[in-house]
Amino acid sequence: MKLHPFSIRRFAAVVSKEFIQMRRDRVTFGMMVGIPLLQLVLFGFAINSDPKHLPTAVYSADHSVFSRTLVWALRNSSYFDVRRIADNEREIETLLAEGDVQFVVHVPVDFSRRLLRGERPSLLMQADATDPAATGNALAALNALTTTVLDRDLQGLLTDLRAQPGPVSLIMHRHYNPDIITQYNVVPGLMGVVLTMTMVIITGLAITRERERGTMENLLSTPVRPTEVMLGKLVPYILVGYIQVGFILLAARFLFQVPIVGNVALLLAIMLLFIFANLAVGITFSTLARNQLQAVQMAFFFFLPSILLSGFMFPFRGMPVWAQWLGEILPLTHFLRIVRGILLKGNGLALIAPEIWPLALFAAVVLTIGIKRYRETLD
Amino acid sequence: MTAPELVIDVHGVTKSFDGRVVVNAIEMQVARGEIYGFLGPNGSGKTTFLRMLCGLLTPDAGHGHCLGYDFRSGSAEIKKHVGYMTQRFSFYEDLSLEENLDFMSRIYGLPNRKTAVRESLDRLGLAGRRTQLAGELSGGWKQRLALAACLIHQPRLLLLDEPTAGVDPKARREFWEEIHVLAAQGLTFLITTHYMDEAERCHRLAYIAYGDLLTRGSPEEVLRHAGLTTWQVRGPQLHDLAEALRGQPGVEQVVAFGTALHVSGRNAAQLRASLESTLTPAHHSEPIESGLEDVFISLMDQAKDKF
Ligand SMILES: Nc1ncnc2c1ncn2[C@@H]1O[C@H](COP(=O)(O)OP(=O)(O)OP(=O)(O)O)[C@@H](O)[C@H]1O
Ligand SMILES: [Mg+2]
C-alpha cells in the first residue's frame, strides 16, 4: 500500500472527537477522577501497614511502683491503647478470644521482687497474632519501652539492677522517612499505580469500543490512518494522566505533608515515558480483546502483578528471586523507584538512569507488538 | 468515448474465511451514474464483497479497477472518493448529529466544513435537531443520518449496505427519489437490499447466493434469463391445493398471495400438465408475469441443490 503522510488535520479531528466522547461518557470520566481519589483515601488514610493505637489490656498480679510505671508507659506510647486493667486471668482469655484487644500485658505476681533481686523477671505479652503485620512493630516497641522505662525507677542503690547493655549498642538511623510514616512511601507510589490502572484500562476500552460498536468499520473506510487514530486516542488520555498526577502531587504535598525534595519537572518528564509504556499495553490488549469486557479483564491481569510485584504493596527485596525477576519487567517497578528516588531522596537524572532504560525497552517492545497486531482491515 | 465509463470493473474477486469460500470469483461492472442493485440471501457474501471494494478486507484473489485505481493496491485513494454506508449503524451514538457530520468532514479534510455540515443537516431536514445525540434517533432517522454522513465529502461512488432496512415506506420512497436524482448527476451506487420493489428501481442487478454470482443484468433481463413461468390460481381450498401441487413434476414454487396461489416452474410444459391434472373445475387459473422474487427464490433453490 502506498505511504500516506500523517495528517495533522485528521489527527486533530480524532483528538477532538475523543475529548467530546470522554466528556459524555460519565462512567469513564468518573473512573478517571474516582480512581485517584479512591486510592488516595484507601492507601493514604485507611490502609496503614504500621498500625498504632492497638487495643491493649493489662493484667497485673503485682501491685508495685514498677507495674504502675509500665502501665503509664504503655498509655503514653503511640502503639498501645490501654483499654482495660483486667482483674483475673479468665477475663484475659475472653478479651483476646473475642478480639476486644490485640494485646494483653501480663505482669506476674513476683515481678517487683524478682526485679529487685536482679533475676530479670519475665513480662508476659500475649498477642492476637492473626494479623502478623499488626503485631510486629508493637512487640518491638514494648521491648524498647521496658528497658528505658524501668531504668527510671531503678535509681540510686538500684542502679546496678539496670539491664546491662551488650558490648555493642546497635544504633539504627532511619533514612528519608525517620518516623516511618507509611504515607511518604505510599503516596508517591500511588501515582504509578493510578496511572497503570487508568491508562491500561481506558486505552484498552477506547479502542475495543470502536470495534464493538461497529464504528471501527466506518472509520477504516475513511482515509484516516491507523497512526492518526491511535495517537489521536492517546493524546487525551496522556492529558488525563497528567491531571491525575498533578492531583496526587498536590495531595502528597499539602494533605500528607510528604517532603518533596527532588525535581518535580524531571519527574513529570520521565512520567511521559511511563504513561507511554502503559498506553502501549492498553493498545496491545485492545488488539487482542474481542470486546470491552475482555479488555478490562486483560487490564486487571496486568494490574495485579504490577501492584503486587512492583514493591508497592510489599517490600521488593522481601520477594523470592523469581518474583523479583518478574517485577523487574514491569514498568511500575521502575517507575516507583524513580518517583521515590526523585521525590524523597532528591535523586537527579544520573541516579535514576538505570531505571529509565528498562522502562523504555518495555514500551518499545510492547508498542511493536501492538502495532504489528493492529489491523488496518477487518480481516 | 463510446463505452460507458466503468466506475467498478473487477474480476475473479474471491474471499474465504477459515477455508470457507464466502465470495467466489465474482465479477462486476458498474457504469458511472448507474444504480446497481446487489441482492442475495443472508450470508451470501454481499457485505464481504462491499468491504473488499473499499479496502476493509483483503481479497484472496481478483483484479480490476475501482474509480480508476487498482482495487487491491489503491484502496487509500479509493477511500477518499467512496462513501460506504455500513449495514449496522456505525456513527458515534454519543456524538450529536452535528458533531458526527463535523467529524466526517474533518476526516475527509473538507475545505469549508461549517457550510458542508449545515447543508447536509438542511438536506436531511434535521437542522432543528442538530444537537441531539445520534444514539437517541429512531432507526429510520439513523439510516438517514448515515446516508447524509456518507455523502458529505461528495464521493463519486456510494456503497450502501441495506440502507433502507427498517425505514418506513414513505421515507424509503423519498430515499430512492434522492438516489435517482444523485445518479442523474453522475454519482454511482452499489446498493444491497432485500426488498423487491427496490430491486426493480435499480438500473441493473446482480444476484449472488453462497458466494456465487447467479445472474445479473437489468431487471427485465434477469426475468427473461430465468425462463420462469408463473400461473395464478384462484378458487376454493387453496391451502389443500397448494399441498397437492407441491412436489409434482415441474412445480418449483407454490406461494400463497391472499386469495390466490402463484405456481411457478422453469419447465412450462410440465408445469402446465401438473396444473391441469390437479386443478378442479372450481379453480380458475391464468398465466401471469413472474416477479423478481420468484426468480430469486428459484435461483436460490437451484444453488442450494448444488451443495
Ligand atoms: N470476519 C469474518 N470472519 C469469518 N466469517 C465471516 C466474517 N465476515 C463474514 N463472514 C461470513 O461470511 C459469510 C457472508 O457474510 P456477509 O456478511 O458478507 O453476508 P451478507 O450477504 O451481507 O448477508 P446479510 O444479507 O445477512 O447481510 C457469512 O457466512 C458470514 O458468517
Ligand atoms: Mg450484509
Tab-separated table of C-alpha atoms in Angstrom, chain A:
chain	number	residue	atom	x	y	z
A	1	MET	CA	0.000	0.000	0.000
A	2	LYS	CA	1.178	3.471	-0.834
A	3	LEU	CA	2.622	5.500	2.001
A	4	HIS	CA	0.497	8.354	3.149
A	5	PRO	CA	1.751	11.231	5.162
A	6	PHE	CA	0.485	11.689	8.653
A	7	SER	CA	-2.246	14.301	8.550
A	8	ILE	CA	-2.400	16.758	11.431
A	9	ARG	CA	-5.973	17.677	10.494
A	10	ARG	CA	-7.265	14.141	10.704
A	11	PHE	CA	-5.284	13.582	13.872
A	12	ALA	CA	-6.841	16.729	15.364
A	13	ALA	CA	-10.273	15.513	14.298
A	14	VAL	CA	-9.770	12.278	16.217
A	15	VAL	CA	-8.443	14.130	19.263
A	16	SER	CA	-11.398	16.466	19.486
A	17	LYS	CA	-13.823	13.617	18.918
A	18	GLU	CA	-12.208	11.687	21.768
A	19	PHE	CA	-12.472	14.693	24.044
A	20	ILE	CA	-16.174	15.050	23.338
A	21	GLN	CA	-16.732	11.355	23.937
A	22	MET	CA	-14.683	11.447	27.107
A	23	ARG	CA	-16.793	14.296	28.406
A	24	ARG	CA	-20.023	12.482	27.592
A	25	ASP	CA	-19.001	9.142	28.998
A	26	ARG	CA	-19.816	9.754	32.638
A	27	VAL	CA	-18.681	6.339	33.812
A	28	THR	CA	-15.233	6.585	32.283
A	29	PHE	CA	-14.913	10.177	33.368
A	30	GLY	CA	-15.917	9.248	36.865
A	31	MET	CA	-13.394	6.459	36.816
A	32	MET	CA	-10.607	8.795	35.800
A	33	VAL	CA	-11.370	11.111	38.702
A	34	GLY	CA	-12.584	8.434	41.066
A	35	ILE	CA	-9.635	6.061	40.824
A	36	PRO	CA	-7.036	8.526	42.110
A	37	LEU	CA	-9.412	9.817	44.750
A	38	LEU	CA	-10.318	6.373	45.991
A	39	GLN	CA	-6.727	5.198	46.004
A	40	LEU	CA	-5.605	8.282	47.872
A	41	VAL	CA	-8.201	7.730	50.526
A	42	LEU	CA	-7.587	3.997	50.718
A	43	PHE	CA	-3.830	3.952	50.699
A	44	GLY	CA	-3.267	7.379	52.148
A	45	PHE	CA	-5.647	7.196	55.063
A	46	ALA	CA	-7.208	3.838	55.503
A	47	ILE	CA	-4.547	1.267	54.778
A	48	ASN	CA	-1.648	1.509	57.170
A	49	SER	CA	0.952	-1.199	57.310
A	50	ASP	CA	2.302	0.163	60.596
A	51	PRO	CA	-0.801	0.304	62.729
A	52	LYS	CA	-0.802	2.171	66.021
A	53	HIS	CA	-3.141	2.636	68.986
A	54	LEU	CA	-3.794	-1.057	69.223
A	55	PRO	CA	-6.251	-2.005	71.951
A	56	THR	CA	-4.427	-3.464	74.897
A	57	ALA	CA	-5.352	-4.867	78.276
A	58	VAL	CA	-3.070	-5.125	81.279
A	59	TYR	CA	-3.388	-7.782	83.928
A	60	SER	CA	-1.194	-7.060	86.841
A	61	ALA	CA	-0.815	-9.618	89.574
A	62	ASP	CA	1.848	-7.486	91.130
A	63	HIS	CA	0.904	-4.151	92.638
A	64	SER	CA	4.108	-2.205	92.753
A	65	VAL	CA	5.567	1.032	91.506
A	66	PHE	CA	7.132	-0.889	88.603
A	67	SER	CA	3.911	-2.254	87.264
A	68	ARG	CA	2.244	1.137	87.591
A	69	THR	CA	5.107	2.704	85.659
A	70	LEU	CA	4.718	0.099	82.983
A	71	VAL	CA	1.043	0.832	82.521
A	72	TRP	CA	1.767	4.520	82.428
A	73	ALA	CA	4.437	3.944	79.794
A	74	LEU	CA	2.098	1.829	77.686
A	75	ARG	CA	-0.532	4.514	77.927
A	76	ASN	CA	1.934	7.055	76.662
A	77	SER	CA	3.224	5.072	73.752
A	78	SER	CA	1.501	5.571	70.464
A	79	TYR	CA	1.438	1.853	69.754
A	80	PHE	CA	-0.797	0.841	72.626
A	81	ASP	CA	-4.127	1.983	73.752
A	82	VAL	CA	-4.703	0.578	77.239
A	83	ARG	CA	-8.389	-0.100	77.328
A	84	ARG	CA	-8.690	-2.343	80.268
A	85	ILE	CA	-6.989	-3.225	83.515
A	86	ALA	CA	-8.045	-6.809	83.967
A	87	ASP	CA	-8.797	-8.367	87.313
A	88	ASN	CA	-8.280	-12.033	86.688
A	89	GLU	CA	-6.797	-14.387	84.167
A	90	ARG	CA	-10.120	-15.699	82.898
A	91	GLU	CA	-11.042	-12.228	81.761
A	92	ILE	CA	-7.814	-12.003	79.779
A	93	GLU	CA	-8.617	-15.098	77.783
A	94	THR	CA	-12.018	-13.879	76.711
A	95	LEU	CA	-10.723	-10.414	75.829
A	96	LEU	CA	-8.234	-11.906	73.413
A	97	ALA	CA	-10.567	-14.546	72.064
A	98	GLU	CA	-13.307	-12.096	71.329
A	99	GLY	CA	-10.914	-9.746	69.681
A	100	ASP	CA	-11.639	-6.894	72.063
A	101	VAL	CA	-7.949	-6.304	72.473
A	102	GLN	CA	-4.917	-7.087	70.388
A	103	PHE	CA	-2.518	-7.431	73.307
A	104	VAL	CA	-2.577	-8.416	76.918
A	105	VAL	CA	0.401	-7.463	79.041
A	106	HIS	CA	0.696	-9.813	81.972
A	107	VAL	CA	2.714	-8.724	84.983
A	108	PRO	CA	3.415	-11.819	87.094
A	109	VAL	CA	2.947	-11.953	90.898
A	110	ASP	CA	6.519	-11.672	91.940
A	111	PHE	CA	7.578	-9.185	89.271
A	112	SER	CA	8.911	-6.433	91.554
A	113	ARG	CA	10.500	-8.864	93.987
A	114	ARG	CA	12.437	-10.649	91.271
A	115	LEU	CA	13.306	-7.402	89.582
A	116	LEU	CA	14.834	-6.081	92.756
A	117	ARG	CA	16.750	-9.313	93.232
A	118	GLY	CA	18.160	-8.858	89.779
A	119	GLU	CA	16.625	-12.047	88.468
A	120	ARG	CA	15.422	-10.486	85.202
A	121	PRO	CA	11.770	-11.341	85.694
A	122	SER	CA	9.709	-12.115	82.706
A	123	LEU	CA	6.925	-9.993	81.444
A	124	LEU	CA	4.335	-11.914	79.502
A	125	MET	CA	2.857	-10.335	76.442
A	126	GLN	CA	0.012	-12.159	74.767
A	127	ALA	CA	-0.731	-11.009	71.305
A	128	ASP	CA	-3.506	-11.750	68.910
A	129	ALA	CA	-1.150	-12.566	66.067
A	130	THR	CA	-3.757	-13.474	63.469
A	131	ASP	CA	-2.563	-10.421	61.600
A	132	PRO	CA	1.216	-10.561	61.939
A	133	ALA	CA	1.685	-7.147	60.384
A	134	ALA	CA	-0.313	-5.564	63.154
A	135	THR	CA	1.816	-7.030	65.924
A	136	GLY	CA	5.412	-6.947	64.733
A	137	ASN	CA	6.226	-3.328	65.365
A	138	ALA	CA	4.249	-3.185	68.582
A	139	LEU	CA	6.274	-6.031	70.091
A	140	ALA	CA	9.495	-4.295	69.240
A	141	ALA	CA	8.126	-1.123	70.772
A	142	LEU	CA	7.279	-2.886	74.026
A	143	ASN	CA	10.737	-4.356	74.195
A	144	ALA	CA	12.350	-0.947	73.959
A	145	LEU	CA	9.853	0.512	76.328
A	146	THR	CA	10.518	-1.857	79.211
A	147	THR	CA	14.237	-1.257	79.287
A	148	THR	CA	14.069	2.516	79.145
A	149	VAL	CA	11.081	2.968	81.387
A	150	LEU	CA	12.097	0.632	84.177
A	151	ASP	CA	15.544	2.097	84.285
A	152	ARG	CA	13.996	5.298	85.567
A	153	ASP	CA	12.676	3.584	88.625
A	154	LEU	CA	15.857	1.718	89.282
A	155	GLN	CA	17.629	4.690	90.763
A	156	GLY	CA	20.229	5.096	93.453
A	157	LEU	CA	21.195	1.815	95.001
A	158	LEU	CA	19.157	0.002	92.466
A	159	THR	CA	21.151	1.305	89.523
A	160	ASP	CA	23.118	-1.884	89.392
A	161	LEU	CA	19.967	-3.724	88.579
A	162	ARG	CA	19.502	-1.979	85.280
A	163	ALA	CA	19.652	-4.342	82.406
A	164	GLN	CA	23.175	-4.457	81.203
A	165	PRO	CA	23.570	-3.307	77.649
A	166	GLY	CA	25.587	-5.541	75.430
A	167	PRO	CA	29.120	-4.672	74.479
A	168	VAL	CA	27.908	-3.081	71.264
A	169	SER	CA	24.872	-0.920	71.209
A	170	LEU	CA	23.089	-1.058	67.887
A	171	ILE	CA	22.046	2.312	66.644
A	172	MET	CA	19.731	2.451	63.679
A	173	HIS	CA	19.249	5.541	61.633
A	174	ARG	CA	16.194	5.629	59.525
A	175	HIS	CA	16.843	7.478	56.329
A	176	TYR	CA	14.354	9.520	54.295
A	177	ASN	CA	11.487	8.627	56.475
A	178	PRO	CA	12.793	8.552	60.036
A	179	ASP	CA	9.361	8.396	61.565
A	180	ILE	CA	8.403	5.510	59.304
A	181	ILE	CA	5.391	7.354	58.036
A	182	THR	CA	3.855	4.944	55.542
A	183	GLN	CA	2.290	7.729	53.543
A	184	TYR	CA	5.692	9.033	52.464
A	185	ASN	CA	6.302	5.803	50.684
A	186	VAL	CA	2.780	5.081	49.540
A	187	VAL	CA	1.508	8.395	48.266
A	188	PRO	CA	4.218	8.989	45.636
A	189	GLY	CA	3.895	5.338	44.651
A	190	LEU	CA	0.197	5.878	44.122
A	191	MET	CA	0.997	7.985	41.078
A	192	GLY	CA	2.386	4.911	39.390
A	193	VAL	CA	-0.495	2.712	40.482
A	194	VAL	CA	-3.168	5.148	39.384
A	195	LEU	CA	-1.502	5.724	36.034
A	196	THR	CA	-1.128	1.992	35.408
A	197	MET	CA	-4.739	1.361	36.214
A	198	THR	CA	-6.306	4.207	34.260
A	199	MET	CA	-4.026	4.215	31.246
A	200	VAL	CA	-4.244	0.491	30.556
A	201	ILE	CA	-7.964	0.155	31.145
A	202	ILE	CA	-9.024	3.292	29.371
A	203	THR	CA	-6.986	2.895	26.199
A	204	GLY	CA	-7.968	-0.737	26.106
A	205	LEU	CA	-11.592	0.329	26.272
A	206	ALA	CA	-11.325	3.251	23.876
A	207	ILE	CA	-10.164	1.098	21.002
A	208	THR	CA	-12.182	-2.049	21.633
A	209	ARG	CA	-15.252	0.133	21.997
A	210	GLU	CA	-14.866	1.305	18.408
A	211	ARG	CA	-14.738	-2.275	17.284
A	212	GLU	CA	-17.583	-3.435	19.493
A	213	ARG	CA	-19.935	-0.646	18.455
A	214	GLY	CA	-19.092	-1.109	14.790
A	215	THR	CA	-17.736	2.410	14.402
A	216	MET	CA	-14.347	0.950	13.531
A	217	GLU	CA	-15.765	-0.322	10.251
A	218	ASN	CA	-16.795	3.180	9.347
A	219	LEU	CA	-13.503	4.657	10.483
A	220	LEU	CA	-11.495	2.160	8.456
A	221	SER	CA	-13.441	3.001	5.326
A	222	THR	CA	-12.366	6.646	5.528
A	223	PRO	CA	-8.918	7.988	4.645
A	224	VAL	CA	-7.914	8.227	8.315
A	225	ARG	CA	-4.668	6.345	9.018
A	226	PRO	CA	-4.206	3.923	11.928
A	227	THR	CA	-1.434	6.052	13.407
A	228	GLU	CA	-3.729	9.058	13.358
A	229	VAL	CA	-6.436	7.098	15.136
A	230	MET	CA	-4.035	5.636	17.699
A	231	LEU	CA	-2.229	8.843	18.545
A	232	GLY	CA	-5.457	10.796	18.421
A	233	LYS	CA	-6.879	8.461	21.009
A	234	LEU	CA	-3.781	8.557	23.188
A	235	VAL	CA	-3.321	12.299	23.481
A	236	PRO	CA	-6.448	12.977	25.546
A	237	TYR	CA	-5.513	10.204	27.940
A	238	ILE	CA	-1.959	11.433	28.350
A	239	LEU	CA	-3.516	14.689	29.460
A	240	VAL	CA	-5.786	12.821	31.841
A	241	GLY	CA	-2.729	11.036	33.237
A	242	TYR	CA	-1.013	14.324	33.962
A	243	ILE	CA	-4.082	15.725	35.634
A	244	GLN	CA	-4.232	12.665	37.869
A	245	VAL	CA	-0.559	13.027	38.705
A	246	GLY	CA	-0.957	16.705	39.485
A	247	PHE	CA	-3.818	15.840	41.759
A	248	ILE	CA	-1.773	13.253	43.653
A	249	LEU	CA	1.269	15.512	43.876
A	250	LEU	CA	-0.848	18.246	45.414
A	251	ALA	CA	-2.377	15.778	47.836
A	252	ALA	CA	1.068	14.447	48.707
A	253	ARG	CA	2.407	17.900	49.368
A	254	PHE	CA	-0.471	19.526	51.199
A	255	LEU	CA	-2.611	16.723	52.551
A	256	PHE	CA	0.004	14.218	53.596
A	257	GLN	CA	2.869	16.666	54.032
A	258	VAL	CA	5.222	14.433	52.092
A	259	PRO	CA	8.503	16.312	51.869
A	260	ILE	CA	9.203	16.798	48.179
A	261	VAL	CA	12.929	17.255	47.926
A	262	GLY	CA	13.553	16.379	44.274
A	263	ASN	CA	12.970	17.976	40.908
A	264	VAL	CA	9.287	17.736	40.020
A	265	ALA	CA	9.884	18.818	36.410
A	266	LEU	CA	12.261	15.887	35.931
A	267	LEU	CA	9.635	13.577	37.357
A	268	LEU	CA	6.967	14.924	35.025
A	269	ALA	CA	9.258	14.476	32.038
A	270	ILE	CA	10.095	10.872	32.854
A	271	MET	CA	6.466	10.228	33.571
A	272	LEU	CA	5.703	10.612	29.876
A	273	LEU	CA	7.738	7.506	29.185
A	274	PHE	CA	5.881	5.614	31.877
A	275	ILE	CA	2.493	6.773	30.606
A	276	PHE	CA	3.546	5.731	27.139
A	277	ALA	CA	4.569	2.270	28.319
A	278	ASN	CA	1.153	1.777	29.869
A	279	LEU	CA	-0.702	3.131	26.861
A	280	ALA	CA	1.241	0.681	24.741
A	281	VAL	CA	-0.004	-2.133	26.963
A	282	GLY	CA	-3.560	-0.827	26.601
A	283	ILE	CA	-3.292	-0.684	22.821
A	284	THR	CA	-1.843	-4.158	22.624
A	285	PHE	CA	-4.613	-5.522	24.812
A	286	SER	CA	-7.184	-3.813	22.620
A	287	THR	CA	-5.820	-5.618	19.577
A	288	LEU	CA	-6.212	-8.925	21.392
A	289	ALA	CA	-9.558	-8.334	23.071
A	290	ARG	CA	-12.762	-9.022	21.219
A	291	ASN	CA	-14.893	-6.811	23.421
A	292	GLN	CA	-14.654	-4.292	26.189
A	293	LEU	CA	-15.140	-6.860	28.920
A	294	GLN	CA	-12.134	-8.818	27.727
A	295	ALA	CA	-10.113	-5.621	27.568
A	296	VAL	CA	-10.909	-4.876	31.196
A	297	GLN	CA	-10.078	-8.433	32.213
A	298	MET	CA	-6.724	-8.206	30.482
A	299	ALA	CA	-6.064	-4.882	32.154
A	300	PHE	CA	-6.582	-6.495	35.538
A	301	PHE	CA	-4.381	-9.364	34.523
A	302	PHE	CA	-1.655	-6.784	34.063
A	303	PHE	CA	-2.600	-4.635	37.018
A	304	LEU	CA	-2.437	-7.347	39.692
A	305	PRO	CA	1.199	-8.368	39.206
A	306	SER	CA	2.033	-4.706	38.792
A	307	ILE	CA	0.662	-3.785	42.161
A	308	LEU	CA	1.859	-6.930	43.941
A	309	LEU	CA	5.324	-7.437	42.471
A	310	SER	CA	6.482	-3.882	41.920
A	311	GLY	CA	7.306	-3.120	45.521
A	312	PHE	CA	4.207	-1.034	46.005
A	313	MET	CA	2.383	-3.380	48.364
A	314	PHE	CA	5.246	-5.491	49.633
A	315	PRO	CA	8.934	-4.715	50.008
A	316	PHE	CA	10.625	-5.654	46.741
A	317	ARG	CA	13.634	-7.193	48.478
A	318	GLY	CA	11.405	-9.443	50.503
A	319	MET	CA	10.138	-11.294	47.451
A	320	PRO	CA	11.580	-14.556	46.145
A	321	VAL	CA	14.067	-14.172	43.312
A	322	TRP	CA	11.717	-15.330	40.561
A	323	ALA	CA	9.149	-12.774	41.656
A	324	GLN	CA	11.816	-10.100	41.649
A	325	TRP	CA	12.667	-11.024	38.072
A	326	LEU	CA	9.048	-10.707	37.080
A	327	GLY	CA	8.881	-7.443	38.930
A	328	GLU	CA	11.903	-6.113	37.063
A	329	ILE	CA	9.988	-6.468	33.783
A	330	LEU	CA	7.062	-4.378	34.939
A	331	PRO	CA	7.120	-0.648	34.254
A	332	LEU	CA	5.618	0.147	37.640
A	333	THR	CA	8.614	-1.319	39.483
A	334	HIS	CA	10.988	1.058	37.790
A	335	PHE	CA	8.656	3.967	37.974
A	336	LEU	CA	8.222	3.526	41.733
A	337	ARG	CA	11.970	3.637	42.177
A	338	ILE	CA	12.121	6.742	40.037
A	339	VAL	CA	9.311	8.523	41.865
A	340	ARG	CA	10.577	7.659	45.312
A	341	GLY	CA	14.115	8.431	44.210
A	342	ILE	CA	13.242	11.845	42.910
A	343	LEU	CA	10.656	12.936	45.432
A	344	LEU	CA	12.046	11.520	48.661
A	345	LYS	CA	15.775	11.274	48.022
A	346	GLY	CA	16.194	14.169	45.623
A	347	ASN	CA	17.917	11.975	43.034
A	348	GLY	CA	18.938	13.519	39.737
A	349	LEU	CA	18.919	12.119	36.244
A	350	ALA	CA	22.232	10.286	36.660
A	351	LEU	CA	20.992	8.321	39.652
A	352	ILE	CA	17.725	7.264	38.088
A	353	ALA	CA	19.115	6.439	34.656
A	354	PRO	CA	19.364	2.696	35.447
A	355	GLU	CA	15.595	2.667	35.867
A	356	ILE	CA	14.865	4.556	32.662
A	357	TRP	CA	16.142	2.173	30.064
A	358	PRO	CA	14.124	-0.844	31.269
A	359	LEU	CA	11.037	1.366	31.007
A	360	ALA	CA	11.971	2.467	27.506
A	361	LEU	CA	12.716	-1.098	26.447
A	362	PHE	CA	9.381	-2.305	27.786
A	363	ALA	CA	7.490	0.464	25.991
A	364	ALA	CA	9.316	-0.217	22.716
A	365	VAL	CA	8.716	-3.968	22.784
A	366	VAL	CA	5.055	-3.733	23.715
A	367	LEU	CA	4.314	-0.970	21.243
A	368	THR	CA	5.902	-3.007	18.462
A	369	ILE	CA	3.661	-5.936	19.304
A	370	GLY	CA	0.652	-3.598	19.405
A	371	ILE	CA	1.370	-2.009	16.040
A	372	LYS	CA	2.134	-5.371	14.449
A	373	ARG	CA	-1.163	-6.663	15.669
A	374	TYR	CA	-3.217	-3.582	14.832
A	375	ARG	CA	-5.127	-4.398	11.709
A	376	GLU	CA	-5.919	-1.827	9.113
A	377	THR	CA	-8.600	-4.102	7.780
A	378	LEU	CA	-11.321	-6.171	9.337
A	379	ASP	CA	-9.723	-9.477	8.286
